[in-house]
PDB file of C-alpha atoms and ligand atoms in Angstrom:
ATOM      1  CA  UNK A 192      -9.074  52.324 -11.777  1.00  0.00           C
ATOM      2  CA  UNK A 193     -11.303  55.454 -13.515  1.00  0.00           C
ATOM      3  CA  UNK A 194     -11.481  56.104 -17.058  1.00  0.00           C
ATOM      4  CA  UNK A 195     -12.410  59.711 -18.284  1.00  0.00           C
ATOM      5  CA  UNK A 196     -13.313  60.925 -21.071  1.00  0.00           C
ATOM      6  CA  UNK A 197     -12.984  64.536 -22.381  1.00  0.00           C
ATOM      7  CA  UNK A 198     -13.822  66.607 -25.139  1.00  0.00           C
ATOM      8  CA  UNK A 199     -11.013  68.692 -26.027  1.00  0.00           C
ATOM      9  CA  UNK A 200     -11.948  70.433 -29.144  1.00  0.00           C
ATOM     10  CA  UNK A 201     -15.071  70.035 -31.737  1.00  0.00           C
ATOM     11  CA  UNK A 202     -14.935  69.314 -35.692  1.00  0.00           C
ATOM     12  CA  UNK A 203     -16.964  72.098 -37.081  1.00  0.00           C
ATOM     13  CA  UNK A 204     -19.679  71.474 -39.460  1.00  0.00           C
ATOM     14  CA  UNK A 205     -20.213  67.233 -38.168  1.00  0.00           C
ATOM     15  CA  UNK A 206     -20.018  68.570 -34.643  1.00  0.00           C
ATOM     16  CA  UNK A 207     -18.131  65.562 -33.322  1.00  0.00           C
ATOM     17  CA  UNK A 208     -15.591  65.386 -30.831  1.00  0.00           C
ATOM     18  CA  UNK A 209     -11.943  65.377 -30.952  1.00  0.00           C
ATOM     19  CA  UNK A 210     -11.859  63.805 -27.378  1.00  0.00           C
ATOM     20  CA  UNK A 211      -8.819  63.095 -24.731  1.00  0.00           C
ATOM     21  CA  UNK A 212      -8.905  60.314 -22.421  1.00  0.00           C
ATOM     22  CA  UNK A 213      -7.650  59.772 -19.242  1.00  0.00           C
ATOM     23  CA  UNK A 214      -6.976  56.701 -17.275  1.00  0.00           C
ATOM     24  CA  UNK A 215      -6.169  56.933 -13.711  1.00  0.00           C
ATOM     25  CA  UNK A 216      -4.275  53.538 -11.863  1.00  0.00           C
ATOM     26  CA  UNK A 217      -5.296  52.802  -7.581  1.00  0.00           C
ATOM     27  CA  UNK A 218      -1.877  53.598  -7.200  1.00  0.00           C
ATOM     28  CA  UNK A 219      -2.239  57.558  -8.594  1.00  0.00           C
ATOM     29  CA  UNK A 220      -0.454  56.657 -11.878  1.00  0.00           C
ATOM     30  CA  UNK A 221      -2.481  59.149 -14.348  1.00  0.00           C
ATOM     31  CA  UNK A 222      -2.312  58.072 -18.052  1.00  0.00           C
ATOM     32  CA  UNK A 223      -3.293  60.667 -20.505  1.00  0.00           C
ATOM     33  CA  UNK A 224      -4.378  59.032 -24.034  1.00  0.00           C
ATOM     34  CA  UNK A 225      -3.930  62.157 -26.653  1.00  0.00           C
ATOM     35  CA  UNK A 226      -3.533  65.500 -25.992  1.00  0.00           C
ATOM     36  CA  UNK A 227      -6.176  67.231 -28.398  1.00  0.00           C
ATOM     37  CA  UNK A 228      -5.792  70.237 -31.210  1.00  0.00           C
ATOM     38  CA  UNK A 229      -3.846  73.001 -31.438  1.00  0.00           C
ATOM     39  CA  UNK A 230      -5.777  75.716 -30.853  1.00  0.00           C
ATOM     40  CA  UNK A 231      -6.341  78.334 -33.858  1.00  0.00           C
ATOM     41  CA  UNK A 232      -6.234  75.115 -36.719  1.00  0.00           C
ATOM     42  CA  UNK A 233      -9.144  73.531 -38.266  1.00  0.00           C
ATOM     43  CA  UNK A 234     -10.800  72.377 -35.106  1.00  0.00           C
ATOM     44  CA  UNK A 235     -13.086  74.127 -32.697  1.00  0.00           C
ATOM     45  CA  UNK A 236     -11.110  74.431 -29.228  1.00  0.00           C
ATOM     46  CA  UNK A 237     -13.559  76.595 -26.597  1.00  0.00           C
ATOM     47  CA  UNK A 238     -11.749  77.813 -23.567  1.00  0.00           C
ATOM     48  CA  UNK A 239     -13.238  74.510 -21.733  1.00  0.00           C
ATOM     49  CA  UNK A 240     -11.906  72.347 -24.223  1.00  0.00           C
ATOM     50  CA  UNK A 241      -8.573  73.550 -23.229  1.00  0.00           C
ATOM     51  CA  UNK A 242      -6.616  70.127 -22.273  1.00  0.00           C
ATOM     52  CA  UNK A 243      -5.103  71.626 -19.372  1.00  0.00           C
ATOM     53  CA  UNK A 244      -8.407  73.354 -18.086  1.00  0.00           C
ATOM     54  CA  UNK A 245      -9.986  70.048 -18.708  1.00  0.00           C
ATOM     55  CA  UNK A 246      -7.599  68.038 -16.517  1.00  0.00           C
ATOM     56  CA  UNK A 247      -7.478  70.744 -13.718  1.00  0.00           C
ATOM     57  CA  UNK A 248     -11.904  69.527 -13.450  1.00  0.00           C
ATOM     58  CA  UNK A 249     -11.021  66.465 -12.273  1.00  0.00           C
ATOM     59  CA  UNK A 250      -7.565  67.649 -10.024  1.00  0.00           C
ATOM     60  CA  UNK A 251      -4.892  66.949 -12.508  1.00  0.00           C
ATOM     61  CA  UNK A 252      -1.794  69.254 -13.128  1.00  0.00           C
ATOM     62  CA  UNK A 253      -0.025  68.510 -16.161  1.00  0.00           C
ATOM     63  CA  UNK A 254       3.298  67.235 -13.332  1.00  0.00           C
ATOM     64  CA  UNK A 255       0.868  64.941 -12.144  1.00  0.00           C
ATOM     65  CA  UNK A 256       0.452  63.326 -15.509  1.00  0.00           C
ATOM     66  CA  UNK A 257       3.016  60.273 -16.318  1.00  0.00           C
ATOM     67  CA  UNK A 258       1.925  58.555 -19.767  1.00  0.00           C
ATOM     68  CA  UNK A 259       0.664  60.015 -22.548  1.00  0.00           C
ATOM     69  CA  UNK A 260       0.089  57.274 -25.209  1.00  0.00           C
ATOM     70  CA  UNK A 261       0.063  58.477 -28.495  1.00  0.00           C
ATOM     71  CA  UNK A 262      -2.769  57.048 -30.612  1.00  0.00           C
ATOM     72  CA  UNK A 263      -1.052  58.610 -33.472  1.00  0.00           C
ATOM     73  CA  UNK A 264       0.316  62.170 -33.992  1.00  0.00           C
ATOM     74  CA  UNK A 265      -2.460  63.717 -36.420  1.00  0.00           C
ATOM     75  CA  UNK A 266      -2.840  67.630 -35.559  1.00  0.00           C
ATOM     76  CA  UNK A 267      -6.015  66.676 -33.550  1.00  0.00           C
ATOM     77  CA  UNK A 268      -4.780  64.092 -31.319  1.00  0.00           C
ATOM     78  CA  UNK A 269      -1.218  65.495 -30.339  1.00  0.00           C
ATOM     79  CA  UNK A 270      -2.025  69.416 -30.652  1.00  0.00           C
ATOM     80  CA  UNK A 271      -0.263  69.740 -26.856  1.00  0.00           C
ATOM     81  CA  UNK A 272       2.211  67.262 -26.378  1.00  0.00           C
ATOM     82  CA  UNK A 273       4.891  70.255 -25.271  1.00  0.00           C
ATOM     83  CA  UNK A 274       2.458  70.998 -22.624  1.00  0.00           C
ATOM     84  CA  UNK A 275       2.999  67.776 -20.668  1.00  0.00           C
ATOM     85  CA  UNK A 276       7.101  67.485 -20.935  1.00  0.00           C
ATOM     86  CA  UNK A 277       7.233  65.369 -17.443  1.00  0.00           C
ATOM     87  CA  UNK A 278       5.681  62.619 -18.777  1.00  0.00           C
ATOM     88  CA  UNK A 279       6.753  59.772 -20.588  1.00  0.00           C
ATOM     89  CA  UNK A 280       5.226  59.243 -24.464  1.00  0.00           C
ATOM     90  CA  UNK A 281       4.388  56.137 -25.605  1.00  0.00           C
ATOM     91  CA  UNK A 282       4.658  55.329 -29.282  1.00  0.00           C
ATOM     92  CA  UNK A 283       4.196  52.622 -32.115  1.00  0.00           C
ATOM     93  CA  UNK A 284       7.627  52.399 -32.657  1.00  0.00           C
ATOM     94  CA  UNK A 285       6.469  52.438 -36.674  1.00  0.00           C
ATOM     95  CA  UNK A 286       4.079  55.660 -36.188  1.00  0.00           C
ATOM     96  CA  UNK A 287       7.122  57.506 -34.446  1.00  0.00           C
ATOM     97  CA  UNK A 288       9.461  56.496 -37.381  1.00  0.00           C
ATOM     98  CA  UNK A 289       6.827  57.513 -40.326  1.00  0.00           C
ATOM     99  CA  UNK A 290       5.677  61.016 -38.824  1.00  0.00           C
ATOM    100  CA  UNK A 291      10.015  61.499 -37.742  1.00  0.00           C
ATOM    101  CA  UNK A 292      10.201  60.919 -41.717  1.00  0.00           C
ATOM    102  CA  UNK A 293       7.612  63.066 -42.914  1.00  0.00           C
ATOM    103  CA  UNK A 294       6.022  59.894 -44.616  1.00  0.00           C
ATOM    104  CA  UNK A 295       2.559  60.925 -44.075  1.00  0.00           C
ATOM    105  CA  UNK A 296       2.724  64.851 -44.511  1.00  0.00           C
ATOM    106  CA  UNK A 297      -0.195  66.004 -42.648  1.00  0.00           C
ATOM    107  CA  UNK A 298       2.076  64.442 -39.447  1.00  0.00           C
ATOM    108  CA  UNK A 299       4.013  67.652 -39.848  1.00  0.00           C
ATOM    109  CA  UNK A 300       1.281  70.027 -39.224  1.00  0.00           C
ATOM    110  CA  UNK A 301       1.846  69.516 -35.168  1.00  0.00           C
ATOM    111  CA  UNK A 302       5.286  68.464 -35.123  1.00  0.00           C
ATOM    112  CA  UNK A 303       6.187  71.887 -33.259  1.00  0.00           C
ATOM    113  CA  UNK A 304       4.100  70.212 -30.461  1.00  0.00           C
ATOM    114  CA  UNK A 305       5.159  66.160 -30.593  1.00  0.00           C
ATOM    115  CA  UNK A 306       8.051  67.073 -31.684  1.00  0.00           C
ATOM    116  CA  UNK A 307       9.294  69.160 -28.743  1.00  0.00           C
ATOM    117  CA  UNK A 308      12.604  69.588 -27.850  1.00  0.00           C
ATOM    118  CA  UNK A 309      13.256  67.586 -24.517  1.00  0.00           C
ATOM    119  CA  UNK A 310      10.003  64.914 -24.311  1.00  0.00           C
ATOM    120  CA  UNK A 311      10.536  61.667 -23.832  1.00  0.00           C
ATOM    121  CA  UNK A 312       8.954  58.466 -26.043  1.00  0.00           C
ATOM    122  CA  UNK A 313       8.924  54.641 -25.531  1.00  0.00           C
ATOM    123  CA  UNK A 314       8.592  53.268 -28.520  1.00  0.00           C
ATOM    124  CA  UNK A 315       6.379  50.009 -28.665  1.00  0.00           C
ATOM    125  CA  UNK A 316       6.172  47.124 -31.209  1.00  0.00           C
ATOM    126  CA  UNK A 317       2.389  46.070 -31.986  1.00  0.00           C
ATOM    127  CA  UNK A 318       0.427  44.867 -28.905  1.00  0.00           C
ATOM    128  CA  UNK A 319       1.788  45.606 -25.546  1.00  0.00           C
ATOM    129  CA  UNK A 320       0.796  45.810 -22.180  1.00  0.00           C
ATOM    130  CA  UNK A 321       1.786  49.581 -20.634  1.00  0.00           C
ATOM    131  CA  UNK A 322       0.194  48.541 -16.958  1.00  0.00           C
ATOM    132  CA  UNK A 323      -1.880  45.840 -16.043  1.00  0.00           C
ATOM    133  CA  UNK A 324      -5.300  46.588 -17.328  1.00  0.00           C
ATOM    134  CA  UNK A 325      -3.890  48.428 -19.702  1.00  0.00           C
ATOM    135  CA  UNK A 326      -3.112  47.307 -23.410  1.00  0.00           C
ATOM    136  CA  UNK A 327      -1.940  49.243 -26.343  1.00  0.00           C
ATOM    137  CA  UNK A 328      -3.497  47.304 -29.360  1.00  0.00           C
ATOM    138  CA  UNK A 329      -1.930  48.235 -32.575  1.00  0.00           C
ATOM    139  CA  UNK A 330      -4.666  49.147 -35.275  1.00  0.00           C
ATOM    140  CA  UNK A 331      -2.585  50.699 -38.273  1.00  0.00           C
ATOM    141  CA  UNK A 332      -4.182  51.806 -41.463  1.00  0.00           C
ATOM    142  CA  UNK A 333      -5.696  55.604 -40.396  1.00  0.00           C
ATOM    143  CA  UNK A 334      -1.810  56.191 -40.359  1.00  0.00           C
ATOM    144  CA  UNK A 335       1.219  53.730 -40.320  1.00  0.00           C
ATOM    145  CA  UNK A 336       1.371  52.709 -36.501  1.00  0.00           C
ATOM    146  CA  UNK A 337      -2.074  54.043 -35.197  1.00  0.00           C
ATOM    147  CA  UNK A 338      -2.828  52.262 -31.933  1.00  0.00           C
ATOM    148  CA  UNK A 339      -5.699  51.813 -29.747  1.00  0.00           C
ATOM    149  CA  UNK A 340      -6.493  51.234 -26.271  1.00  0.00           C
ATOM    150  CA  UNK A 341      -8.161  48.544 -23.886  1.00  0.00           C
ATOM    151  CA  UNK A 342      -8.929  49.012 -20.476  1.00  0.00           C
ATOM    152  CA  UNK A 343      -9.892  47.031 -18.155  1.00  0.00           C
ATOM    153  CA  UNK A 344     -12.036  48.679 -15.215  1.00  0.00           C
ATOM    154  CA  UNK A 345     -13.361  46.425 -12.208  1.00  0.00           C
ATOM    155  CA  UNK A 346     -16.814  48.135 -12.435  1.00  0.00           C
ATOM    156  CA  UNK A 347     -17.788  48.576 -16.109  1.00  0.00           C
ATOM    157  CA  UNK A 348     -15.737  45.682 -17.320  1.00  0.00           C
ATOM    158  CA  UNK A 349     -13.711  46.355 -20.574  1.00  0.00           C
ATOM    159  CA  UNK A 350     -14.009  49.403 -22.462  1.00  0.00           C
ATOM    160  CA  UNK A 351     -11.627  49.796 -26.264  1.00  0.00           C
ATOM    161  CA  UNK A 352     -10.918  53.109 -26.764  1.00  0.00           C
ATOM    162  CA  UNK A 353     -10.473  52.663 -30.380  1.00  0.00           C
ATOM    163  CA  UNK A 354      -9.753  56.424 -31.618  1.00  0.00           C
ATOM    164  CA  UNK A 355      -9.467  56.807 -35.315  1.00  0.00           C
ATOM    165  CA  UNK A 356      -9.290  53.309 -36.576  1.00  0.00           C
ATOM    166  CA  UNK A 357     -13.266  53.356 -35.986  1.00  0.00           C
ATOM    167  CA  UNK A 358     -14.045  57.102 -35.787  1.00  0.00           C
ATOM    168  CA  UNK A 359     -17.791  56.473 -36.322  1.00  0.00           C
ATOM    169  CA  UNK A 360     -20.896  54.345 -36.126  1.00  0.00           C
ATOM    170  CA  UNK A 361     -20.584  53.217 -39.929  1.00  0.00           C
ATOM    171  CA  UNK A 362     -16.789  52.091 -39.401  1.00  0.00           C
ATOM    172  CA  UNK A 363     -17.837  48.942 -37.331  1.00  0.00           C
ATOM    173  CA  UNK A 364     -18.190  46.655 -40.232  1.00  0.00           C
ATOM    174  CA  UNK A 365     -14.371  45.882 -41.827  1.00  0.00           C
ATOM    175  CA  UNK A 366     -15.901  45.067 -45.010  1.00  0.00           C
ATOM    176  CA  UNK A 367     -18.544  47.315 -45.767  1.00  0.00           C
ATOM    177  CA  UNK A 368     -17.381  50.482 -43.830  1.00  0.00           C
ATOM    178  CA  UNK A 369     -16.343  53.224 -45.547  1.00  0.00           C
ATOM    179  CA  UNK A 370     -12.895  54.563 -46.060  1.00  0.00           C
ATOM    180  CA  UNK A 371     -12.217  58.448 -44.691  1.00  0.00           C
ATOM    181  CA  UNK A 372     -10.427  60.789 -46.345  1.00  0.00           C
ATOM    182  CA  UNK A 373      -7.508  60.661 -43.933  1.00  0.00           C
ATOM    183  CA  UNK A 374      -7.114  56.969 -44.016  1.00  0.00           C
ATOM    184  CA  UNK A 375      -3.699  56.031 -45.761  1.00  0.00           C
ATOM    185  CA  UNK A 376      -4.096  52.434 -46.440  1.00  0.00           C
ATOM    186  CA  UNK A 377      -7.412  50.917 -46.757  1.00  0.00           C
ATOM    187  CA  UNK A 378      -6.385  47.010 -46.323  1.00  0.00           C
ATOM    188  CA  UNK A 379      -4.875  47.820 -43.446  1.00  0.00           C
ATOM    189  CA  UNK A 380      -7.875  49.479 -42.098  1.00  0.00           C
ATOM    190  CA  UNK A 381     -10.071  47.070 -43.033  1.00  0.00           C
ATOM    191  CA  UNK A 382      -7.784  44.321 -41.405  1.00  0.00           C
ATOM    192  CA  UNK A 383      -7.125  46.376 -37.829  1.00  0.00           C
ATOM    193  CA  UNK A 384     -11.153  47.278 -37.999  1.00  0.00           C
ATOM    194  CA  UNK A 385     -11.523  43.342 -37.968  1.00  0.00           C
ATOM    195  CA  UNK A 386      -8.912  42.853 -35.179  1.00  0.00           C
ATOM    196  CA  UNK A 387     -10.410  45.813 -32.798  1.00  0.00           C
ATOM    197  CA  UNK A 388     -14.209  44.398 -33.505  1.00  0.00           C
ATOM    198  CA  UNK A 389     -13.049  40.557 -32.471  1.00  0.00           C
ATOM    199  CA  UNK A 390     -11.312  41.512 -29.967  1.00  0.00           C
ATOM    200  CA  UNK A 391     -14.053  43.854 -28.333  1.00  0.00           C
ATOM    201  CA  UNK A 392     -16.592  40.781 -28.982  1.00  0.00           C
ATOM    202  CA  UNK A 393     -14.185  38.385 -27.278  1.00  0.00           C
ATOM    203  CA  UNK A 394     -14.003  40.814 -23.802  1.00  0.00           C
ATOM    204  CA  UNK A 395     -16.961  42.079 -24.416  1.00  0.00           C
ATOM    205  CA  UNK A 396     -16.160  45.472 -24.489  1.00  0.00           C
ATOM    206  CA  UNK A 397     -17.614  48.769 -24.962  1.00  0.00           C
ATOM    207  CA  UNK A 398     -16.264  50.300 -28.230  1.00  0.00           C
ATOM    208  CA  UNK A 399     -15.523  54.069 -27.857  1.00  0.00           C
ATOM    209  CA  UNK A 400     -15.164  55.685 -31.114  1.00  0.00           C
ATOM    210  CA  UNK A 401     -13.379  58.382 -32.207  1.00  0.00           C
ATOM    211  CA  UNK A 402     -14.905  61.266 -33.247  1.00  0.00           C
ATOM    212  CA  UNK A 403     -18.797  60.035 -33.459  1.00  0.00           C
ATOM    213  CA  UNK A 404     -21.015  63.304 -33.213  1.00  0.00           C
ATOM    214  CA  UNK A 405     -24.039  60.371 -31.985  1.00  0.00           C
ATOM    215  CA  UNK A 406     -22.314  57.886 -29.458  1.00  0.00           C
ATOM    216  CA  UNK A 407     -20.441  60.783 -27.989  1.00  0.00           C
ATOM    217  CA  UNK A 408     -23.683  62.483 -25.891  1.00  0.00           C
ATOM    218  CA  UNK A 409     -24.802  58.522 -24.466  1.00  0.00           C
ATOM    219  CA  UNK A 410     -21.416  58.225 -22.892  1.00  0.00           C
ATOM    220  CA  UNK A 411     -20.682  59.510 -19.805  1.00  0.00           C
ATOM    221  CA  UNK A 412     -18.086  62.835 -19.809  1.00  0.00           C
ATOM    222  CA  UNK A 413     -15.731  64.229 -17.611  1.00  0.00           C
ATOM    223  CA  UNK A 414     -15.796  64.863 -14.568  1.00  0.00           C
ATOM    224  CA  UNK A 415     -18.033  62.220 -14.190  1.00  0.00           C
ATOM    225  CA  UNK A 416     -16.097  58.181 -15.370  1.00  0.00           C
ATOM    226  CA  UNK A 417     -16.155  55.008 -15.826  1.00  0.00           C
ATOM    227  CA  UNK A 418     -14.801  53.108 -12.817  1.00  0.00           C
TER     228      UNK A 418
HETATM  229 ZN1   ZN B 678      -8.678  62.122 -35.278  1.00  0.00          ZN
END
């Protein structure tokens, strides 16, 4: 199994990442984690950035890609969901129903993308196993339904891609951290920061964050991975 990891678009000003991951199975089963920004919205999208263009480095089409989990549908993480309609989405049943509802506004921004005519979700309830080695860890607060991702690779040993629930170096304490100005509920932050930093203790994992302008360059990039 190979995990990479791509930048698919920069935050201007903090220069930090909005990244992409993909996770590839032994048996060819590619799972795309978030699709990246829209380009031409408040994030920086260069030509290489491009999701596609990004994917096509390391010999991926978007037909050849069969998940893509949704972390959660923010304008940054599911800017191109319309560009992979093959593949199967895979949801916090809760997230799907809040952004569907318009419950957290700023959901709408990209709904022309998740919201697609035609593609296809799985909706999920809290922690759940997509493939073995794969888990979907629920880690709500960001936005209703936010979910995270542990893999398990037979080389480097467990890596938690936790996206937005920690975006950032000062976001690994669940007390003390701070609260962004996109998080919508900050006990439940708190409480899934708690959950994602016991759980990577307990595997001993390595905690990928989500948009962190200094882990981002000691972490090894597309097309190089993490096998
Ligand atoms: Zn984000």
């Amino acid at each position: 199994m190979r995990l990479y990891l791509f930048r698919f678009g920069v935050i201007p000003g903090i220069n930090a990442p909005v990244p992409g991951y993909l996770v590839q199975t032994e048996d060819g089963v590619n799972i795309l984690i978030d699709t990246g920004a829209e380009p031409g919205g408040m994030v920086q999208v260069d030509p290489q950035d491009d999701p596609v263009a990004r994917l096509a480095a390391v010999g991926v089409r978007p037909a050849d890609v069969d998940f893509v989990v949704c972390s959660h549908l923010d304008p940054d993480h599911a800017g191109n969901h319309d560009r992979f309609p093959g593949a199967e989405f895979v949801v916090q049943r809760t997230h799907l129903a809040a952004a569907r509802a318009g419950d957290v506004p700023r959901l709408l921004a990209a709904k022309e993308h998740w919201g697609a005519p035609g593609l296809r979700y799985r909706e999920v309830d809290g922690d759940t196993e997509l493939l073995p080695g794969i888990e979907l860890i629920a880690s709500g607060g960001h936005v209703p339904g936010h979910q995270s991702v542990l893999v398990r690779l037979p080389g480097t040993g467990p890596v938690l891609l936790a996206v937005d629930a920690i975006p950032n170096g000062m976001a690994l304490d669940a007390a003390a951290r701070p609260i962004f100005p996109f998080d919508t509920d900050e006990e439940q932050v708190r409480v899934s920061t708690a959950k994602l930093i016991d759980l990577a203790e307990r595997e001993g994992a390595l905690i990928v964050r989500g948009h962190d302008a200094e882990q981002w360059p000691t972490l090894r990039h597309a097309p190089e991975f993490y096998g």
